[in-house]
Amino acid sequence: MSEKISVNSAWQTALTQLDNVSMTMMLSEDVHQLLRNFERILTVSIPVRMDNGSLRVFNGFRVQHNSARGPYKGGVRYHPDLTLDDLKALAMEMTWKCSLVGVPFGGAKGGIICNPKVLSKGELERLTRRFTYAIMPIIGIEKDILAPDVNTNEQIMAWMMDTYSMNNGYCTPGIVTGKPVNIGGSLGRTDATGLGITFSIASAIKSKKINFKGLKVAIQGYGNVGSTVGKLLSEMGSKIVAVSSSKGGVFNPKGLNHIALMKHYKEHGSFDNFPRAESITNEALLELPCDVLVPAAMGNQITKENADKIKAKMVVEGANGPTTLEADHILNERKIPVVPDILANAGGVIVSYFEWVQDVQCYFWCEHEVNAKLKNLLDRSYEEVFRLSQERKVNLRTAAMILAVKKVADAISVRGLYP
Ligand code: NAD
C-alpha cells in the first residue's frame, strides 16, 4: 500500500506517521482510532500578578495522550508561539518514545503560552506555581509526571515540585524529573540525551564498519543536547566540522575545538568571528559534506526543499521532529539512513524514568550506574529496531514506530475496554 506523504504541521506529521505505520502493520481500526485520539486535554487560565501591580492571564495546557502502559510522562514547554497542536504532536511522540525503549510510561506534554525571556524571576515563579496548582487534579507520581522542555529548567522543576508538595501535604519529589540533585534529581540527567545520541551514533556507525576516530560530524544547534554530543565525540577523536546556534554557525573541515567553541559562545552569545572557521548559515550547515549530521535544534529543518542536497552519510535526530515526512521519503530513496528521534534522543526520558524510580524508592544511584543502565536500554532498543528494519526491509523510523505502536496496541488489547 502506498504511503500518504502530504503534511505541513507537526501534528499532521504525527497523525500521518501513525496512519502509515498502522497500515503497514495492519493494526485493528479500533486501536488505530483510539491512538489517534487523546485520553485527556486540560486547558487552564493562569492569572498572575505582575511586578508592576497589573494582573495578566496566561493560557496553559496539559495533554495526556495514552496511559495503556503506565502513568503519563512528558515535559512542560514555555513559548510565545506554543499551540495546542504542537503539544498534541509532542505528547503522542512521548507515547511512542517510552514504548520503544521499554520505559513503563505513557505520553503527555504541557505548556504555557508566554515569553519567559521577558518575565522577571518573581513573575516566572508565580506563573509556574499557579500553573502547577491548576493542573493538580490530573497530575501525580502515579498519574502524570512533569519534566523540563524548551525554556523550562531545573529551577522551574523545583518550584513545581514544591507547589505540588505543599498542596499535597508532604514532600513529593517524584512528581517532576529534571530537578536539582539536592532535592531528588538524578546524577547523569543533564548529559543523558546527548550521551544517548552518542550511543546511537556508535550503533549506527558500527553497522557501517566506521569508527569514531576522524568521524566528521556537523551539529545544528549547540545547546544542551548538541554541545554534549560535540563534547563526547571530540573526546573520542571525532572531528566536529560545523556547529550553529539560532544566529548562525561556523565550519572548518579540519575540525573545531569544543572547549574553544563553548568559551567563545559564552563570551559573545554567538559563534560569529570564531577563529579559523568559515561563517555559515543554519541552512548551509545541513548541506555540508560529513559522515554524520545531527540536527539538535528545532523541528522541520530537513524538508523536501533541502533533502536532495544533504551530503551526510547518515542523519541522527537529536531534536524532536527535525525531518518532515517528505524529506524522510527523499532521504530513504537516496539510501541515507536516519536514526529517528524516538530512538536517538530517548536518553532524556530514560534517565527521567531512572530519576522517578530513585525518588519512589528513596535510594540513589551513582552516575556510572545511571549511564551503564542507559547504555544497556538504548543499545538493546537500537538492536531491536535495526533487526526489524532488516527483516521487514523498512527504514529505521518505520521499524521504530512499528515496535513502539505494537507495544501500546498490545497493552490496550489485553486491558480491554472499560466499562
Ligand atoms: P537548547 O535550547 O539548549 O539548545 C537549542 C539550540 O538550538 C541552541 O543552540 C539554539 O541557539 C539553537 N536554535 C534555536 N533555534 C534555532 C533555529 N531556528 N535554527 C538553528 N538553531 C536554532 O535546547 P536542547 O535542550 O538542546 O534541545 C534541542 C532539541 O532537542 C529540541 O528539539 C528538544 O525538543 C530536543 N530534545 C531535548 C531533550 C533534552 O533532554 N534537552 C530531550 C529530547 C529531545
Short mmCIF file of C-alpha atoms in Angstrom, two decimals, residues 137-328:
data_model
loop_
_atom_site.label_atom_id
_atom_site.label_comp_id
_atom_site.label_asym_id
_atom_site.label_seq_id
_atom_site.Cartn_x
_atom_site.Cartn_y
_atom_site.Cartn_z
CA PRO A 137 -6.25 17.40 39.66
CA ILE A 138 -4.76 15.42 36.77
CA ILE A 139 -1.10 15.01 37.79
CA GLY A 140 0.54 12.80 40.44
CA ILE A 141 3.51 10.46 41.00
CA GLU A 142 1.47 7.55 39.73
CA LYS A 143 -0.69 9.64 37.35
CA ASP A 144 1.33 12.11 35.31
CA ILE A 145 4.95 13.16 35.90
CA LEU A 146 6.24 16.53 34.62
CA ALA A 147 9.68 17.34 33.17
CA PRO A 148 11.61 20.25 31.60
CA ASP A 149 11.33 21.10 27.92
CA VAL A 150 12.06 24.20 25.82
CA ASN A 151 12.57 27.24 28.14
CA THR A 152 11.95 25.32 31.37
CA ASN A 153 14.78 24.19 33.62
CA GLU A 154 15.83 22.73 36.99
CA GLN A 155 14.64 25.80 38.91
CA ILE A 156 11.19 25.64 37.35
CA MET A 157 11.02 21.91 38.17
CA ALA A 158 11.93 22.74 41.80
CA TRP A 159 9.04 25.28 42.02
CA MET A 160 6.64 22.73 40.51
CA MET A 161 7.76 20.06 42.97
CA ASP A 162 7.42 22.47 45.90
CA THR A 163 3.94 23.66 44.85
CA TYR A 164 2.70 20.11 44.43
CA SER A 165 4.28 19.02 47.75
CA MET A 166 2.81 21.97 49.69
CA ASN A 167 -0.70 21.25 48.40
CA ASN A 168 -0.26 17.52 48.88
CA GLY A 169 0.86 17.93 52.49
CA TYR A 170 4.18 16.10 52.18
CA CYS A 171 7.37 16.18 50.12
CA THR A 172 6.75 14.55 46.72
CA PRO A 173 9.96 14.61 44.65
CA GLY A 174 8.66 12.03 42.12
CA ILE A 175 6.10 14.48 40.68
CA VAL A 176 8.77 16.01 38.40
CA THR A 177 12.02 14.85 36.82
CA GLY A 178 14.94 17.02 35.75
CA LYS A 179 15.03 18.72 39.15
CA PRO A 180 18.20 19.65 41.06
CA VAL A 181 20.15 16.69 42.50
CA ASN A 182 19.86 18.00 46.09
CA ILE A 183 16.07 17.60 46.03
CA GLY A 184 15.93 14.19 44.36
CA GLY A 185 17.26 14.78 40.84
CA SER A 186 19.35 12.05 39.22
CA LEU A 187 23.05 12.18 38.53
CA GLY A 188 23.63 11.93 34.78
CA ARG A 189 20.31 13.59 33.78
CA THR A 190 21.91 16.75 32.31
CA ASP A 191 24.03 14.84 29.79
CA ALA A 192 21.60 11.95 29.26
CA THR A 193 20.10 12.99 25.91
CA GLY A 194 23.48 13.86 24.37
CA LEU A 195 25.04 10.68 25.74
CA GLY A 196 22.15 8.65 24.35
CA ILE A 197 22.67 10.23 20.90
CA THR A 198 26.34 9.27 21.10
CA PHE A 199 25.35 5.65 21.85
CA SER A 200 23.01 5.74 18.83
CA ILE A 201 25.82 7.09 16.61
CA ALA A 202 28.07 4.29 17.93
CA SER A 203 25.49 1.66 16.98
CA ALA A 204 24.83 3.26 13.57
CA ILE A 205 28.50 3.56 12.54
CA LYS A 206 29.25 0.03 13.81
CA SER A 207 26.77 -1.36 11.29
CA LYS A 208 28.65 0.60 8.58
CA LYS A 209 32.04 -0.55 9.94
CA ILE A 210 33.26 3.02 10.61
CA ASN A 211 34.70 4.14 13.96
CA PHE A 212 34.72 7.38 15.97
CA LYS A 213 38.30 8.37 15.18
CA GLY A 214 38.26 11.00 12.44
CA LEU A 215 34.46 10.79 12.06
CA LYS A 216 33.26 14.11 10.58
CA VAL A 217 30.18 15.41 12.38
CA ALA A 218 28.04 18.53 11.75
CA ILE A 219 25.73 19.60 14.59
CA GLN A 220 22.86 22.04 14.07
CA GLY A 221 22.04 23.67 17.45
CA TYR A 222 24.86 23.66 20.01
CA GLY A 223 22.67 23.88 23.13
CA ASN A 224 22.22 21.28 25.90
CA VAL A 225 21.87 18.36 23.53
CA GLY A 226 24.14 19.41 20.64
CA SER A 227 27.06 20.57 22.79
CA THR A 228 27.02 17.38 24.87
CA VAL A 229 27.24 15.36 21.66
CA GLY A 230 30.09 17.63 20.50
CA LYS A 231 31.97 17.25 23.79
CA LEU A 232 31.64 13.45 23.92
CA LEU A 233 32.52 12.90 20.25
CA SER A 234 35.55 15.24 20.47
CA GLU A 235 36.80 13.21 23.45
CA MET A 236 36.58 10.08 21.28
CA GLY A 237 38.63 11.61 18.45
CA SER A 238 35.84 12.64 16.07
CA LYS A 239 36.01 15.93 14.15
CA ILE A 240 33.23 18.41 14.84
CA VAL A 241 33.33 20.14 11.44
CA ALA A 242 30.38 22.53 11.97
CA VAL A 243 28.11 23.80 14.74
CA SER A 244 25.44 26.52 14.97
CA SER A 245 23.08 28.46 17.17
CA SER A 246 19.91 30.30 16.14
CA LYS A 247 22.19 33.16 14.98
CA GLY A 248 24.17 31.02 12.50
CA GLY A 249 27.15 28.72 12.56
CA VAL A 250 30.79 28.02 11.79
CA PHE A 251 32.59 25.43 9.67
CA ASN A 252 36.11 24.05 9.47
CA PRO A 253 36.66 20.75 7.60
CA LYS A 254 39.70 20.06 9.82
CA GLY A 255 37.54 20.23 12.98
CA LEU A 256 36.53 22.81 15.60
CA ASN A 257 37.69 22.76 19.21
CA HIS A 258 34.77 22.07 21.57
CA ILE A 259 36.19 23.92 24.59
CA ALA A 260 37.07 26.99 22.49
CA LEU A 261 33.57 26.93 20.95
CA MET A 262 31.90 26.93 24.38
CA LYS A 263 34.17 29.71 25.65
CA HIS A 264 33.53 31.84 22.55
CA TYR A 265 29.75 31.38 22.79
CA LYS A 266 29.75 32.25 26.49
CA GLU A 267 31.71 35.45 25.86
CA HIS A 268 29.95 36.61 22.66
CA GLY A 269 26.49 34.96 22.69
CA SER A 270 27.09 33.62 19.17
CA PHE A 271 29.71 31.80 17.06
CA ASP A 272 30.36 34.93 14.93
CA ASN A 273 34.09 35.57 14.31
CA PHE A 274 35.15 32.23 15.81
CA PRO A 275 38.84 31.97 14.80
CA ARG A 276 39.99 29.76 11.92
CA ALA A 277 36.45 28.95 10.79
CA GLU A 278 34.15 29.98 7.99
CA SER A 279 30.77 31.51 8.92
CA ILE A 280 27.81 29.56 7.57
CA THR A 281 24.03 29.74 7.80
CA ASN A 282 21.94 27.09 9.51
CA GLU A 283 20.64 26.05 6.08
CA ALA A 284 24.17 25.63 4.68
CA LEU A 285 25.23 23.57 7.72
CA LEU A 286 22.65 20.94 6.85
CA GLU A 287 24.11 20.55 3.36
CA LEU A 288 27.80 20.14 4.30
CA PRO A 289 29.75 17.04 3.37
CA CYS A 290 30.22 14.96 6.56
CA ASP A 291 29.79 11.46 7.95
CA VAL A 292 27.07 12.26 10.49
CA LEU A 293 24.60 15.14 10.58
CA VAL A 294 22.98 15.76 13.98
CA PRO A 295 20.05 18.21 13.83
CA ALA A 296 19.76 19.23 17.51
CA ALA A 297 17.78 22.49 17.34
CA MET A 298 14.18 22.77 16.17
CA GLY A 299 11.61 20.69 14.28
CA ASN A 300 11.05 20.73 10.48
CA GLN A 301 14.65 21.59 9.48
CA ILE A 302 15.20 18.88 6.85
CA THR A 303 12.43 19.39 4.32
CA LYS A 304 11.58 18.50 0.73
CA GLU A 305 13.45 21.67 -0.29
CA ASN A 306 16.84 20.60 1.10
CA ALA A 307 16.68 16.78 1.50
CA ASP A 308 18.12 16.35 -2.02
CA LYS A 309 21.16 18.43 -1.04
CA ILE A 310 22.08 16.59 2.17
CA LYS A 311 25.59 15.20 1.76
CA ALA A 312 25.93 13.48 5.16
CA LYS A 313 26.30 9.70 5.12
CA MET A 314 23.72 9.44 7.91
CA VAL A 315 21.39 11.63 9.97
CA VAL A 316 20.95 11.10 13.71
CA GLU A 317 18.00 13.11 15.06
CA GLY A 318 18.78 14.96 18.28
CA ALA A 319 15.82 17.36 18.02
CA ASN A 320 12.20 16.23 18.09
CA GLY A 321 10.76 16.05 14.57
CA PRO A 322 13.63 17.70 12.62
CA THR A 323 12.80 15.80 9.40
CA THR A 324 9.48 16.25 7.59
CA LEU A 325 7.73 13.21 6.10
CA GLU A 326 8.52 14.33 2.55
CA ALA A 327 12.20 14.75 3.44
CA ASP A 328 12.24 11.37 5.15
#
